[in-house]
Amino acid sequence: MTVTQMSRGLRNLLLSIRDLLVSAGPLAVLGVALVIGAYWWLKPTPPKTVTLATGPSQSAYEEFGKRYQQALKADGIEVKLVESEGSSSNLQLLRDGEVDLAFVQGGSGELKPEDSDDMVSLGSLFVEPVWLFYRAESAKKFTRSERLDGLHQLRGMRVNVGSAGSGLPMLMERLLDANHIALGELTLSELGQTPATVAFLNGELDAIVFASAPESLMVQMLLQTPGVHLLSFSQNEAYSRRFPFLTPVTLPRGVVDLAKNVPTRDVRLVASTTSLLAREGTHPALLTLFAQNAQIIHGKAGWFNRAREFPSTLHAELPIAKEAERAINEPTPSLQRYMPFWIANLIERMWLVMGLLIAVMLPLSRIVPPLYQFRVRSRVFRWYGKLREIEDEMESGTFDGKELLAQLDKLESQVEKISVPLSYAEELYALRNHIQLVRKRVTYRSGQAKEPASTEADNRISDGSGGNASSVA
C-alpha cells in the first residue's frame, strides 16, 4: 500500500468519524447534560465536613463524638466536634442550624411539635442513667448514716444539679417535686461537670448529679473514689410509672471492677435514652454513615444493655430517617460489602436515574443512523443541483458548448475530491457516470460528436425516472 493510499484511507476514516460525531453529537450532549443535571439534583457525593454537637469536656457525649470522628475519618469525612453544655444546648444548636447532628437526651419534654418538621432521628443509641453521687460524711452529718435511701434525704444539702444547658436541672426539679422537696430546702448550684466534680471532691458540695452514659470519665472515676457513694433509686419502677420517659435500670454488683467488687451491691437507677438527631436536609449519605457506625459504636453489650440492643428505632420521639431505618434494621447493602462506601453510594443513588435516562435516550438514538446516512449521502447529492443547472441550460437551445464543458470539467474536478465510506461509494460513482452522460450530450448538441444511444440508466437525469440522483435533484 502506497503512502497516498494510506493517506486517503486515513482521510476517509477521519471523515466518517467526524460525520458520526456530528450526527450523534447532539444526542450525546443531551445525555451528558441530563446526567449532570441528575448529579446536581441528587448530590450523591456527601460533603467532606460535618459538625456534631457533643457535650461538656470529659463527658460521655464527647467520648462518643470522638469515636464517630475516628470512624468517619476512614471514609474521608471530617467530623468537627462542637463542645456544648449538654442536651438542651445541643437541641438549640440544631434548631439554629449551627450543627448538622447532635446527641439529645430523650424524654426530657424539651422537644417541640414543630421540631419534627426540621429534624430527624437516627435512633436511640444508649441509656443515660441519673447518677447521684454523695459524700459519705455529708450523709452521716444529715441522716446519721453513711447511706442515703432516697431523694427525700437530700434536704439541707449542697447539691449540684448540672449545668442549665444539660436539661438535667429541669429533670431534677420534677424528681424533687415528686418527693415533696421544695427547691428552697436545698442549696442548689448549676456548675458544669468538671468544676462541679472538683468542688465535690474538695468538700464544697455534698452531692452531685450527672445524667450520662457510663463511658463518662467522671462517672467511672467517682464510682471508684473512696468516701463517695452512688444513690440507689430503690423505687425506680415507681419512677418509671410516674415519668414515662424514664426507664428502670440496674447497675450490677462488680460490673465496674470485678476484682475490687465495685459496686459492692446492685444499684437501682432511672435512665432516659439518648438519640442522635440530625437537621432535615443533612446529606443522606452522611445519615447512612452515622447510622451504620452507630451499630459498631453502640451495638456492644454494656453495663445496662445486651449486645445489639442499641441502636434502636423503637420509641422514637421524632421521625426516623429512612437511611437510619435501613442501616439499623436491614442487612448491609451488597455493594457496600465489596466496594468503598463513596462508590457504592454513588451507584445506589444514581442507578435509578441512569435507568430512566437510558429509557429516554434509547428511542432518541434511533435517529442517529438516518442522520448519519443523510450527512454522508448529502456530500454526493448536493452536486446534482449544479449538474441539473448545466443540463437545463443545454435544453434551453441557446448555450455555449465550450462554457458548459468547462463547467462540467470544474464539477468533475470537485467531485473527485469527495470522500465517502465504501458502503456509500455507489452514489459517488453514479454521480460521476451522470456527469459523463451530460458531457456526451453537450458535446453532441454543440455539434462536436454524434449523440450516443440512450439507455434506461442514461436517461435517469433527463426524464426524472429511478435512482437516487433524480429523487434528490
PDB file of C-alpha atoms in Angstrom, residues 61-345:
ATOM      1  CA  TYR A  61     -21.147  12.708  74.647  1.00  0.00           C
ATOM      2  CA  GLU A  62     -17.624  13.922  73.989  1.00  0.00           C
ATOM      3  CA  GLU A  63     -16.252  10.373  74.143  1.00  0.00           C
ATOM      4  CA  PHE A  64     -18.813   9.086  71.640  1.00  0.00           C
ATOM      5  CA  GLY A  65     -18.187  12.108  69.422  1.00  0.00           C
ATOM      6  CA  LYS A  66     -14.508  11.194  69.213  1.00  0.00           C
ATOM      7  CA  ARG A  67     -15.431   7.633  68.228  1.00  0.00           C
ATOM      8  CA  TYR A  68     -17.653   8.865  65.396  1.00  0.00           C
ATOM      9  CA  GLN A  69     -14.903  11.251  64.356  1.00  0.00           C
ATOM     10  CA  GLN A  70     -12.412   8.396  64.074  1.00  0.00           C
ATOM     11  CA  ALA A  71     -14.872   6.063  62.320  1.00  0.00           C
ATOM     12  CA  LEU A  72     -15.914   8.529  59.598  1.00  0.00           C
ATOM     13  CA  LYS A  73     -12.329   9.584  59.016  1.00  0.00           C
ATOM     14  CA  ALA A  74     -11.821   6.209  57.299  1.00  0.00           C
ATOM     15  CA  ASP A  75     -14.405   7.273  54.681  1.00  0.00           C
ATOM     16  CA  GLY A  76     -12.800  10.664  54.117  1.00  0.00           C
ATOM     17  CA  ILE A  77     -15.339  12.608  56.206  1.00  0.00           C
ATOM     18  CA  GLU A  78     -14.105  15.151  58.765  1.00  0.00           C
ATOM     19  CA  VAL A  79     -16.360  15.318  61.823  1.00  0.00           C
ATOM     20  CA  LYS A  80     -15.994  18.636  63.633  1.00  0.00           C
ATOM     21  CA  LEU A  81     -16.966  18.274  67.288  1.00  0.00           C
ATOM     22  CA  VAL A  82     -18.769  21.221  68.870  1.00  0.00           C
ATOM     23  CA  GLU A  83     -18.489  21.271  72.660  1.00  0.00           C
ATOM     24  CA  SER A  84     -21.652  22.307  74.490  1.00  0.00           C
ATOM     25  CA  GLU A  85     -23.223  22.302  77.941  1.00  0.00           C
ATOM     26  CA  GLY A  86     -25.307  19.243  77.146  1.00  0.00           C
ATOM     27  CA  SER A  87     -28.559  18.014  75.645  1.00  0.00           C
ATOM     28  CA  SER A  88     -30.530  21.278  75.824  1.00  0.00           C
ATOM     29  CA  SER A  89     -27.716  23.242  74.228  1.00  0.00           C
ATOM     30  CA  ASN A  90     -27.370  20.609  71.517  1.00  0.00           C
ATOM     31  CA  LEU A  91     -31.062  20.835  70.705  1.00  0.00           C
ATOM     32  CA  GLN A  92     -30.849  24.612  70.419  1.00  0.00           C
ATOM     33  CA  LEU A  93     -27.782  24.352  68.180  1.00  0.00           C
ATOM     34  CA  LEU A  94     -29.782  22.083  65.874  1.00  0.00           C
ATOM     35  CA  ARG A  95     -32.708  24.495  65.811  1.00  0.00           C
ATOM     36  CA  ASP A  96     -30.388  27.389  64.985  1.00  0.00           C
ATOM     37  CA  GLY A  97     -28.746  25.395  62.167  1.00  0.00           C
ATOM     38  CA  GLU A  98     -25.278  25.737  63.702  1.00  0.00           C
ATOM     39  CA  VAL A  99     -24.607  21.982  63.658  1.00  0.00           C
ATOM     40  CA  ASP A 100     -25.663  19.094  61.428  1.00  0.00           C
ATOM     41  CA  LEU A 101     -26.094  16.418  64.114  1.00  0.00           C
ATOM     42  CA  ALA A 102     -26.279  16.300  67.892  1.00  0.00           C
ATOM     43  CA  PHE A 103     -26.758  13.995  70.857  1.00  0.00           C
ATOM     44  CA  VAL A 104     -30.075  14.802  72.547  1.00  0.00           C
ATOM     45  CA  GLN A 105     -31.464  13.235  75.705  1.00  0.00           C
ATOM     46  CA  GLY A 106     -34.893  11.730  75.132  1.00  0.00           C
ATOM     47  CA  GLY A 107     -37.989  12.163  77.234  1.00  0.00           C
ATOM     48  CA  SER A 108     -36.968  15.464  78.783  1.00  0.00           C
ATOM     49  CA  GLY A 109     -40.005  17.234  77.356  1.00  0.00           C
ATOM     50  CA  GLU A 110     -37.812  19.776  75.543  1.00  0.00           C
ATOM     51  CA  LEU A 111     -38.756  18.636  72.039  1.00  0.00           C
ATOM     52  CA  LYS A 112     -41.496  20.715  70.402  1.00  0.00           C
ATOM     53  CA  PRO A 113     -44.064  19.518  67.826  1.00  0.00           C
ATOM     54  CA  GLU A 114     -42.516  21.751  65.162  1.00  0.00           C
ATOM     55  CA  ASP A 115     -39.145  20.024  65.642  1.00  0.00           C
ATOM     56  CA  SER A 116     -40.479  17.044  63.670  1.00  0.00           C
ATOM     57  CA  ASP A 117     -40.506  19.268  60.564  1.00  0.00           C
ATOM     58  CA  ASP A 118     -36.883  20.347  60.939  1.00  0.00           C
ATOM     59  CA  MET A 119     -35.181  17.283  62.421  1.00  0.00           C
ATOM     60  CA  VAL A 120     -34.970  13.533  62.027  1.00  0.00           C
ATOM     61  CA  SER A 121     -33.731  10.844  64.383  1.00  0.00           C
ATOM     62  CA  LEU A 122     -31.065   8.238  63.682  1.00  0.00           C
ATOM     63  CA  GLY A 123     -32.379   6.095  66.515  1.00  0.00           C
ATOM     64  CA  SER A 124     -31.755   5.652  70.238  1.00  0.00           C
ATOM     65  CA  LEU A 125     -28.095   4.996  70.970  1.00  0.00           C
ATOM     66  CA  PHE A 126     -27.685   4.342  74.677  1.00  0.00           C
ATOM     67  CA  VAL A 127     -29.262   4.891  78.073  1.00  0.00           C
ATOM     68  CA  GLU A 128     -28.264   7.773  80.326  1.00  0.00           C
ATOM     69  CA  PRO A 129     -28.827   6.896  83.984  1.00  0.00           C
ATOM     70  CA  VAL A 130     -29.230   9.614  86.576  1.00  0.00           C
ATOM     71  CA  TRP A 131     -26.078   9.336  88.692  1.00  0.00           C
ATOM     72  CA  LEU A 132     -26.385  10.989  92.100  1.00  0.00           C
ATOM     73  CA  PHE A 133     -23.092  10.797  93.967  1.00  0.00           C
ATOM     74  CA  TYR A 134     -22.902  11.950  97.573  1.00  0.00           C
ATOM     75  CA  ARG A 135     -20.186  12.185 100.213  1.00  0.00           C
ATOM     76  CA  ALA A 136     -20.445   9.574 102.969  1.00  0.00           C
ATOM     77  CA  GLU A 137     -19.528  12.146 105.616  1.00  0.00           C
ATOM     78  CA  SER A 138     -22.245  14.520 104.388  1.00  0.00           C
ATOM     79  CA  ALA A 139     -24.838  11.753 104.526  1.00  0.00           C
ATOM     80  CA  LYS A 140     -23.777  10.911 108.092  1.00  0.00           C
ATOM     81  CA  LYS A 141     -23.984  14.570 109.068  1.00  0.00           C
ATOM     82  CA  PHE A 142     -27.593  14.966 107.883  1.00  0.00           C
ATOM     83  CA  THR A 143     -29.008  11.457 108.407  1.00  0.00           C
ATOM     84  CA  ARG A 144     -26.628   9.812 110.913  1.00  0.00           C
ATOM     85  CA  SER A 145     -25.950   7.117 108.274  1.00  0.00           C
ATOM     86  CA  GLU A 146     -23.367   6.928 105.537  1.00  0.00           C
ATOM     87  CA  ARG A 147     -26.017   5.620 103.143  1.00  0.00           C
ATOM     88  CA  LEU A 148     -28.961   7.543 101.669  1.00  0.00           C
ATOM     89  CA  ASP A 149     -32.166   5.713 100.790  1.00  0.00           C
ATOM     90  CA  GLY A 150     -33.822   8.293  98.531  1.00  0.00           C
ATOM     91  CA  LEU A 151     -34.042  11.845  97.270  1.00  0.00           C
ATOM     92  CA  HIS A 152     -36.093  12.918 100.298  1.00  0.00           C
ATOM     93  CA  GLN A 153     -32.920  12.693 102.426  1.00  0.00           C
ATOM     94  CA  LEU A 154     -31.185  15.474 100.462  1.00  0.00           C
ATOM     95  CA  ARG A 155     -32.854  18.246 102.496  1.00  0.00           C
ATOM     96  CA  GLY A 156     -30.335  20.838 103.653  1.00  0.00           C
ATOM     97  CA  MET A 157     -27.503  19.576 101.423  1.00  0.00           C
ATOM     98  CA  ARG A 158     -25.466  21.474  98.847  1.00  0.00           C
ATOM     99  CA  VAL A 159     -26.362  19.786  95.566  1.00  0.00           C
ATOM    100  CA  ASN A 160     -25.154  20.495  92.045  1.00  0.00           C
ATOM    101  CA  VAL A 161     -27.909  19.555  89.598  1.00  0.00           C
ATOM    102  CA  GLY A 162     -25.966  20.041  86.364  1.00  0.00           C
ATOM    103  CA  SER A 163     -25.496  22.972  84.008  1.00  0.00           C
ATOM    104  CA  ALA A 164     -28.536  24.727  82.562  1.00  0.00           C
ATOM    105  CA  GLY A 165     -27.696  23.606  79.043  1.00  0.00           C
ATOM    106  CA  SER A 166     -27.798  19.927  80.004  1.00  0.00           C
ATOM    107  CA  GLY A 167     -31.532  19.737  80.708  1.00  0.00           C
ATOM    108  CA  LEU A 168     -30.722  17.985  83.979  1.00  0.00           C
ATOM    109  CA  PRO A 169     -31.878  20.833  86.280  1.00  0.00           C
ATOM    110  CA  MET A 170     -35.385  20.578  84.815  1.00  0.00           C
ATOM    111  CA  LEU A 171     -35.415  16.806  85.311  1.00  0.00           C
ATOM    112  CA  MET A 172     -34.175  17.084  88.916  1.00  0.00           C
ATOM    113  CA  GLU A 173     -36.785  19.733  89.672  1.00  0.00           C
ATOM    114  CA  ARG A 174     -39.510  17.291  88.623  1.00  0.00           C
ATOM    115  CA  LEU A 175     -37.994  14.416  90.631  1.00  0.00           C
ATOM    116  CA  LEU A 176     -37.575  16.559  93.754  1.00  0.00           C
ATOM    117  CA  ASP A 177     -41.128  17.819  93.449  1.00  0.00           C
ATOM    118  CA  ALA A 178     -42.353  14.199  93.271  1.00  0.00           C
ATOM    119  CA  ASN A 179     -40.573  13.656  96.615  1.00  0.00           C
ATOM    120  CA  HIS A 180     -42.212  16.770  98.144  1.00  0.00           C
ATOM    121  CA  ILE A 181     -38.931  18.650  98.377  1.00  0.00           C
ATOM    122  CA  ALA A 182     -39.096  22.396  97.711  1.00  0.00           C
ATOM    123  CA  LEU A 183     -36.141  23.914  95.908  1.00  0.00           C
ATOM    124  CA  GLY A 184     -35.620  26.261  98.841  1.00  0.00           C
ATOM    125  CA  GLU A 185     -34.866  23.309 101.117  1.00  0.00           C
ATOM    126  CA  LEU A 186     -31.636  22.650  99.189  1.00  0.00           C
ATOM    127  CA  THR A 187     -28.629  24.740  98.290  1.00  0.00           C
ATOM    128  CA  LEU A 188     -28.620  24.216  94.537  1.00  0.00           C
ATOM    129  CA  SER A 189     -25.896  25.042  92.013  1.00  0.00           C
ATOM    130  CA  GLU A 190     -25.634  24.561  88.260  1.00  0.00           C
ATOM    131  CA  LEU A 191     -21.934  24.096  87.610  1.00  0.00           C
ATOM    132  CA  GLY A 192     -20.510  22.169  84.667  1.00  0.00           C
ATOM    133  CA  GLN A 193     -19.289  18.613  85.168  1.00  0.00           C
ATOM    134  CA  THR A 194     -15.600  19.371  85.662  1.00  0.00           C
ATOM    135  CA  PRO A 195     -15.851  22.347  88.077  1.00  0.00           C
ATOM    136  CA  ALA A 196     -18.678  20.608  89.942  1.00  0.00           C
ATOM    137  CA  THR A 197     -16.579  17.455  90.358  1.00  0.00           C
ATOM    138  CA  VAL A 198     -13.615  19.493  91.648  1.00  0.00           C
ATOM    139  CA  ALA A 199     -15.859  21.299  94.143  1.00  0.00           C
ATOM    140  CA  PHE A 200     -17.409  17.999  95.214  1.00  0.00           C
ATOM    141  CA  LEU A 201     -14.048  16.339  95.842  1.00  0.00           C
ATOM    142  CA  ASN A 202     -12.890  19.435  97.750  1.00  0.00           C
ATOM    143  CA  GLY A 203     -15.861  19.156 100.112  1.00  0.00           C
ATOM    144  CA  GLU A 204     -17.600  22.294  98.798  1.00  0.00           C
ATOM    145  CA  LEU A 205     -20.601  20.207  97.635  1.00  0.00           C
ATOM    146  CA  ASP A 206     -22.426  17.397  99.421  1.00  0.00           C
ATOM    147  CA  ALA A 207     -23.919  15.776  96.309  1.00  0.00           C
ATOM    148  CA  ILE A 208     -23.509  15.964  92.572  1.00  0.00           C
ATOM    149  CA  VAL A 209     -25.880  14.783  89.832  1.00  0.00           C
ATOM    150  CA  PHE A 210     -24.963  13.576  86.331  1.00  0.00           C
ATOM    151  CA  ALA A 211     -27.116  12.246  83.524  1.00  0.00           C
ATOM    152  CA  SER A 212     -24.613  10.386  81.443  1.00  0.00           C
ATOM    153  CA  ALA A 213     -23.665   7.094  79.894  1.00  0.00           C
ATOM    154  CA  PRO A 214     -21.214   5.008  81.947  1.00  0.00           C
ATOM    155  CA  GLU A 215     -18.483   5.809  79.397  1.00  0.00           C
ATOM    156  CA  SER A 216     -18.160   9.224  81.061  1.00  0.00           C
ATOM    157  CA  LEU A 217     -14.718   9.530  82.659  1.00  0.00           C
ATOM    158  CA  MET A 218     -16.198  11.486  85.571  1.00  0.00           C
ATOM    159  CA  VAL A 219     -18.703   8.729  86.303  1.00  0.00           C
ATOM    160  CA  GLN A 220     -16.092   5.972  86.208  1.00  0.00           C
ATOM    161  CA  MET A 221     -13.741   7.960  88.414  1.00  0.00           C
ATOM    162  CA  LEU A 222     -16.380   8.764  91.076  1.00  0.00           C
ATOM    163  CA  LEU A 223     -17.578   5.144  91.149  1.00  0.00           C
ATOM    164  CA  GLN A 224     -14.135   4.173  92.410  1.00  0.00           C
ATOM    165  CA  THR A 225     -13.451   7.142  94.689  1.00  0.00           C
ATOM    166  CA  PRO A 226     -13.279   6.251  98.419  1.00  0.00           C
ATOM    167  CA  GLY A 227     -15.815   8.044 100.601  1.00  0.00           C
ATOM    168  CA  VAL A 228     -18.178   8.621  97.631  1.00  0.00           C
ATOM    169  CA  HIS A 229     -21.420   6.639  97.315  1.00  0.00           C
ATOM    170  CA  LEU A 230     -23.943   6.290  94.478  1.00  0.00           C
ATOM    171  CA  LEU A 231     -27.592   6.795  95.410  1.00  0.00           C
ATOM    172  CA  SER A 232     -29.758   3.758  94.684  1.00  0.00           C
ATOM    173  CA  PHE A 233     -33.229   4.630  93.392  1.00  0.00           C
ATOM    174  CA  SER A 234     -34.912   1.767  95.208  1.00  0.00           C
ATOM    175  CA  GLN A 235     -38.236   2.968  93.786  1.00  0.00           C
ATOM    176  CA  ASN A 236     -37.007   3.028  90.175  1.00  0.00           C
ATOM    177  CA  GLU A 237     -40.031   1.056  88.962  1.00  0.00           C
ATOM    178  CA  ALA A 238     -42.321   3.633  90.556  1.00  0.00           C
ATOM    179  CA  TYR A 239     -40.348   6.472  88.959  1.00  0.00           C
ATOM    180  CA  SER A 240     -40.755   4.867  85.509  1.00  0.00           C
ATOM    181  CA  ARG A 241     -44.536   4.672  86.030  1.00  0.00           C
ATOM    182  CA  ARG A 242     -44.767   8.293  87.169  1.00  0.00           C
ATOM    183  CA  PHE A 243     -42.429   9.539  84.423  1.00  0.00           C
ATOM    184  CA  PRO A 244     -42.891   7.590  81.155  1.00  0.00           C
ATOM    185  CA  PHE A 245     -39.641   8.953  79.689  1.00  0.00           C
ATOM    186  CA  LEU A 246     -37.632   7.195  82.422  1.00  0.00           C
ATOM    187  CA  THR A 247     -36.585   3.551  82.324  1.00  0.00           C
ATOM    188  CA  PRO A 248     -35.626   1.455  85.362  1.00  0.00           C
ATOM    189  CA  VAL A 249     -32.100   0.016  85.062  1.00  0.00           C
ATOM    190  CA  THR A 250     -29.754  -1.801  87.403  1.00  0.00           C
ATOM    191  CA  LEU A 251     -26.016  -1.365  87.818  1.00  0.00           C
ATOM    192  CA  PRO A 252     -24.928  -4.955  88.596  1.00  0.00           C
ATOM    193  CA  ARG A 253     -22.657  -5.700  91.518  1.00  0.00           C
ATOM    194  CA  GLY A 254     -18.979  -5.814  90.486  1.00  0.00           C
ATOM    195  CA  VAL A 255     -19.585  -4.579  86.906  1.00  0.00           C
ATOM    196  CA  VAL A 256     -17.216  -1.620  87.343  1.00  0.00           C
ATOM    197  CA  ASP A 257     -14.364  -3.698  88.788  1.00  0.00           C
ATOM    198  CA  LEU A 258     -14.843  -7.419  89.420  1.00  0.00           C
ATOM    199  CA  ALA A 259     -11.623  -7.818  91.385  1.00  0.00           C
ATOM    200  CA  LYS A 260     -12.456  -4.960  93.788  1.00  0.00           C
ATOM    201  CA  ASN A 261     -16.196  -5.767  93.738  1.00  0.00           C
ATOM    202  CA  VAL A 262     -17.249  -2.269  92.624  1.00  0.00           C
ATOM    203  CA  PRO A 263     -20.044  -1.595  93.282  1.00  0.00           C
ATOM    204  CA  THR A 264     -20.445  -3.802  96.334  1.00  0.00           C
ATOM    205  CA  ARG A 265     -24.180  -4.291  95.674  1.00  0.00           C
ATOM    206  CA  ASP A 266     -26.715  -3.946  92.860  1.00  0.00           C
ATOM    207  CA  VAL A 267     -27.660  -0.311  92.427  1.00  0.00           C
ATOM    208  CA  ARG A 268     -31.065   0.592  91.052  1.00  0.00           C
ATOM    209  CA  LEU A 269     -31.145   3.643  88.796  1.00  0.00           C
ATOM    210  CA  VAL A 270     -33.523   5.500  86.497  1.00  0.00           C
ATOM    211  CA  ALA A 271     -32.406   6.375  82.988  1.00  0.00           C
ATOM    212  CA  SER A 272     -33.510   8.056  79.795  1.00  0.00           C
ATOM    213  CA  THR A 273     -32.353   7.154  76.301  1.00  0.00           C
ATOM    214  CA  THR A 274     -30.190   9.400  74.160  1.00  0.00           C
ATOM    215  CA  SER A 275     -30.773   9.751  70.438  1.00  0.00           C
ATOM    216  CA  LEU A 276     -28.677  11.090  67.604  1.00  0.00           C
ATOM    217  CA  LEU A 277     -30.683  13.819  65.868  1.00  0.00           C
ATOM    218  CA  ALA A 278     -29.929  15.441  62.522  1.00  0.00           C
ATOM    219  CA  ARG A 279     -31.186  18.547  60.765  1.00  0.00           C
ATOM    220  CA  GLU A 280     -33.624  17.936  57.918  1.00  0.00           C
ATOM    221  CA  GLY A 281     -31.617  18.314  54.726  1.00  0.00           C
ATOM    222  CA  THR A 282     -28.436  16.720  56.047  1.00  0.00           C
ATOM    223  CA  HIS A 283     -26.936  14.708  53.198  1.00  0.00           C
ATOM    224  CA  PRO A 284     -28.450  11.182  53.086  1.00  0.00           C
ATOM    225  CA  ALA A 285     -25.022   9.581  52.688  1.00  0.00           C
ATOM    226  CA  LEU A 286     -23.901  11.180  55.960  1.00  0.00           C
ATOM    227  CA  LEU A 287     -27.001   9.868  57.713  1.00  0.00           C
ATOM    228  CA  THR A 288     -26.223   6.400  56.377  1.00  0.00           C
ATOM    229  CA  LEU A 289     -22.613   6.577  57.558  1.00  0.00           C
ATOM    230  CA  PHE A 290     -23.559   7.705  61.064  1.00  0.00           C
ATOM    231  CA  ALA A 291     -26.311   5.075  61.348  1.00  0.00           C
ATOM    232  CA  GLN A 292     -24.013   2.287  60.157  1.00  0.00           C
ATOM    233  CA  ASN A 293     -21.210   3.277  62.505  1.00  0.00           C
ATOM    234  CA  ALA A 294     -23.696   3.574  65.371  1.00  0.00           C
ATOM    235  CA  GLN A 295     -24.122  -0.197  65.206  1.00  0.00           C
ATOM    236  CA  ILE A 296     -20.395  -0.649  65.755  1.00  0.00           C
ATOM    237  CA  ILE A 297     -20.026   2.026  68.437  1.00  0.00           C
ATOM    238  CA  HIS A 298     -23.203   1.296  70.427  1.00  0.00           C
ATOM    239  CA  GLY A 299     -24.013  -2.289  69.460  1.00  0.00           C
ATOM    240  CA  LYS A 300     -21.812  -3.994  72.021  1.00  0.00           C
ATOM    241  CA  ALA A 301     -23.014  -5.210  75.396  1.00  0.00           C
ATOM    242  CA  GLY A 302     -22.724  -2.574  78.119  1.00  0.00           C
ATOM    243  CA  TRP A 303     -23.437  -2.053  81.782  1.00  0.00           C
ATOM    244  CA  PHE A 304     -27.139  -1.565  81.090  1.00  0.00           C
ATOM    245  CA  ASN A 305     -27.804  -3.343  77.821  1.00  0.00           C
ATOM    246  CA  ARG A 306     -27.159  -6.565  75.973  1.00  0.00           C
ATOM    247  CA  ALA A 307     -25.326  -6.848  72.651  1.00  0.00           C
ATOM    248  CA  ARG A 308     -27.185  -5.431  69.594  1.00  0.00           C
ATOM    249  CA  GLU A 309     -29.879  -3.905  71.794  1.00  0.00           C
ATOM    250  CA  PHE A 310     -28.751  -0.487  70.550  1.00  0.00           C
ATOM    251  CA  PRO A 311     -29.079   1.423  68.308  1.00  0.00           C
ATOM    252  CA  SER A 312     -32.842   1.100  68.196  1.00  0.00           C
ATOM    253  CA  THR A 313     -35.595   2.711  66.138  1.00  0.00           C
ATOM    254  CA  LEU A 314     -38.282   1.926  68.736  1.00  0.00           C
ATOM    255  CA  HIS A 315     -39.993   4.594  70.824  1.00  0.00           C
ATOM    256  CA  ALA A 316     -38.510   7.463  68.802  1.00  0.00           C
ATOM    257  CA  GLU A 317     -39.832  10.938  69.619  1.00  0.00           C
ATOM    258  CA  LEU A 318     -39.026  12.234  66.120  1.00  0.00           C
ATOM    259  CA  PRO A 319     -39.466  10.603  62.684  1.00  0.00           C
ATOM    260  CA  ILE A 320     -36.735   8.068  61.957  1.00  0.00           C
ATOM    261  CA  ALA A 321     -34.686   8.908  58.864  1.00  0.00           C
ATOM    262  CA  LYS A 322     -35.224   6.261  56.189  1.00  0.00           C
ATOM    263  CA  GLU A 323     -31.434   5.896  55.883  1.00  0.00           C
ATOM    264  CA  ALA A 324     -31.227   5.029  59.588  1.00  0.00           C
ATOM    265  CA  GLU A 325     -34.190   2.654  59.288  1.00  0.00           C
ATOM    266  CA  ARG A 326     -32.394   0.720  56.541  1.00  0.00           C
ATOM    267  CA  ALA A 327     -28.985   0.777  58.211  1.00  0.00           C
ATOM    268  CA  ILE A 328     -30.268  -0.432  61.594  1.00  0.00           C
ATOM    269  CA  ASN A 329     -32.983  -2.909  60.611  1.00  0.00           C
ATOM    270  CA  GLU A 330     -31.744  -4.259  57.265  1.00  0.00           C
ATOM    271  CA  PRO A 331     -28.549  -6.073  56.181  1.00  0.00           C
ATOM    272  CA  THR A 332     -25.657  -4.062  54.787  1.00  0.00           C
ATOM    273  CA  PRO A 333     -26.245  -3.412  51.048  1.00  0.00           C
ATOM    274  CA  SER A 334     -24.315  -5.865  48.899  1.00  0.00           C
ATOM    275  CA  LEU A 335     -22.456  -3.111  47.015  1.00  0.00           C
ATOM    276  CA  GLN A 336     -21.038  -1.717  50.249  1.00  0.00           C
ATOM    277  CA  ARG A 337     -19.660  -5.136  51.150  1.00  0.00           C
ATOM    278  CA  TYR A 338     -17.349  -5.182  48.141  1.00  0.00           C
ATOM    279  CA  MET A 339     -16.797  -1.508  47.266  1.00  0.00           C
ATOM    280  CA  PRO A 340     -15.662   1.637  49.062  1.00  0.00           C
ATOM    281  CA  PHE A 341     -18.620   3.487  50.548  1.00  0.00           C
ATOM    282  CA  TRP A 342     -18.442   6.503  48.214  1.00  0.00           C
ATOM    283  CA  ILE A 343     -18.541   4.324  45.070  1.00  0.00           C
ATOM    284  CA  ALA A 344     -21.366   2.147  46.402  1.00  0.00           C
ATOM    285  CA  ASN A 345     -23.298   5.237  47.485  1.00  0.00           C
TER     286      ASN A 345
END
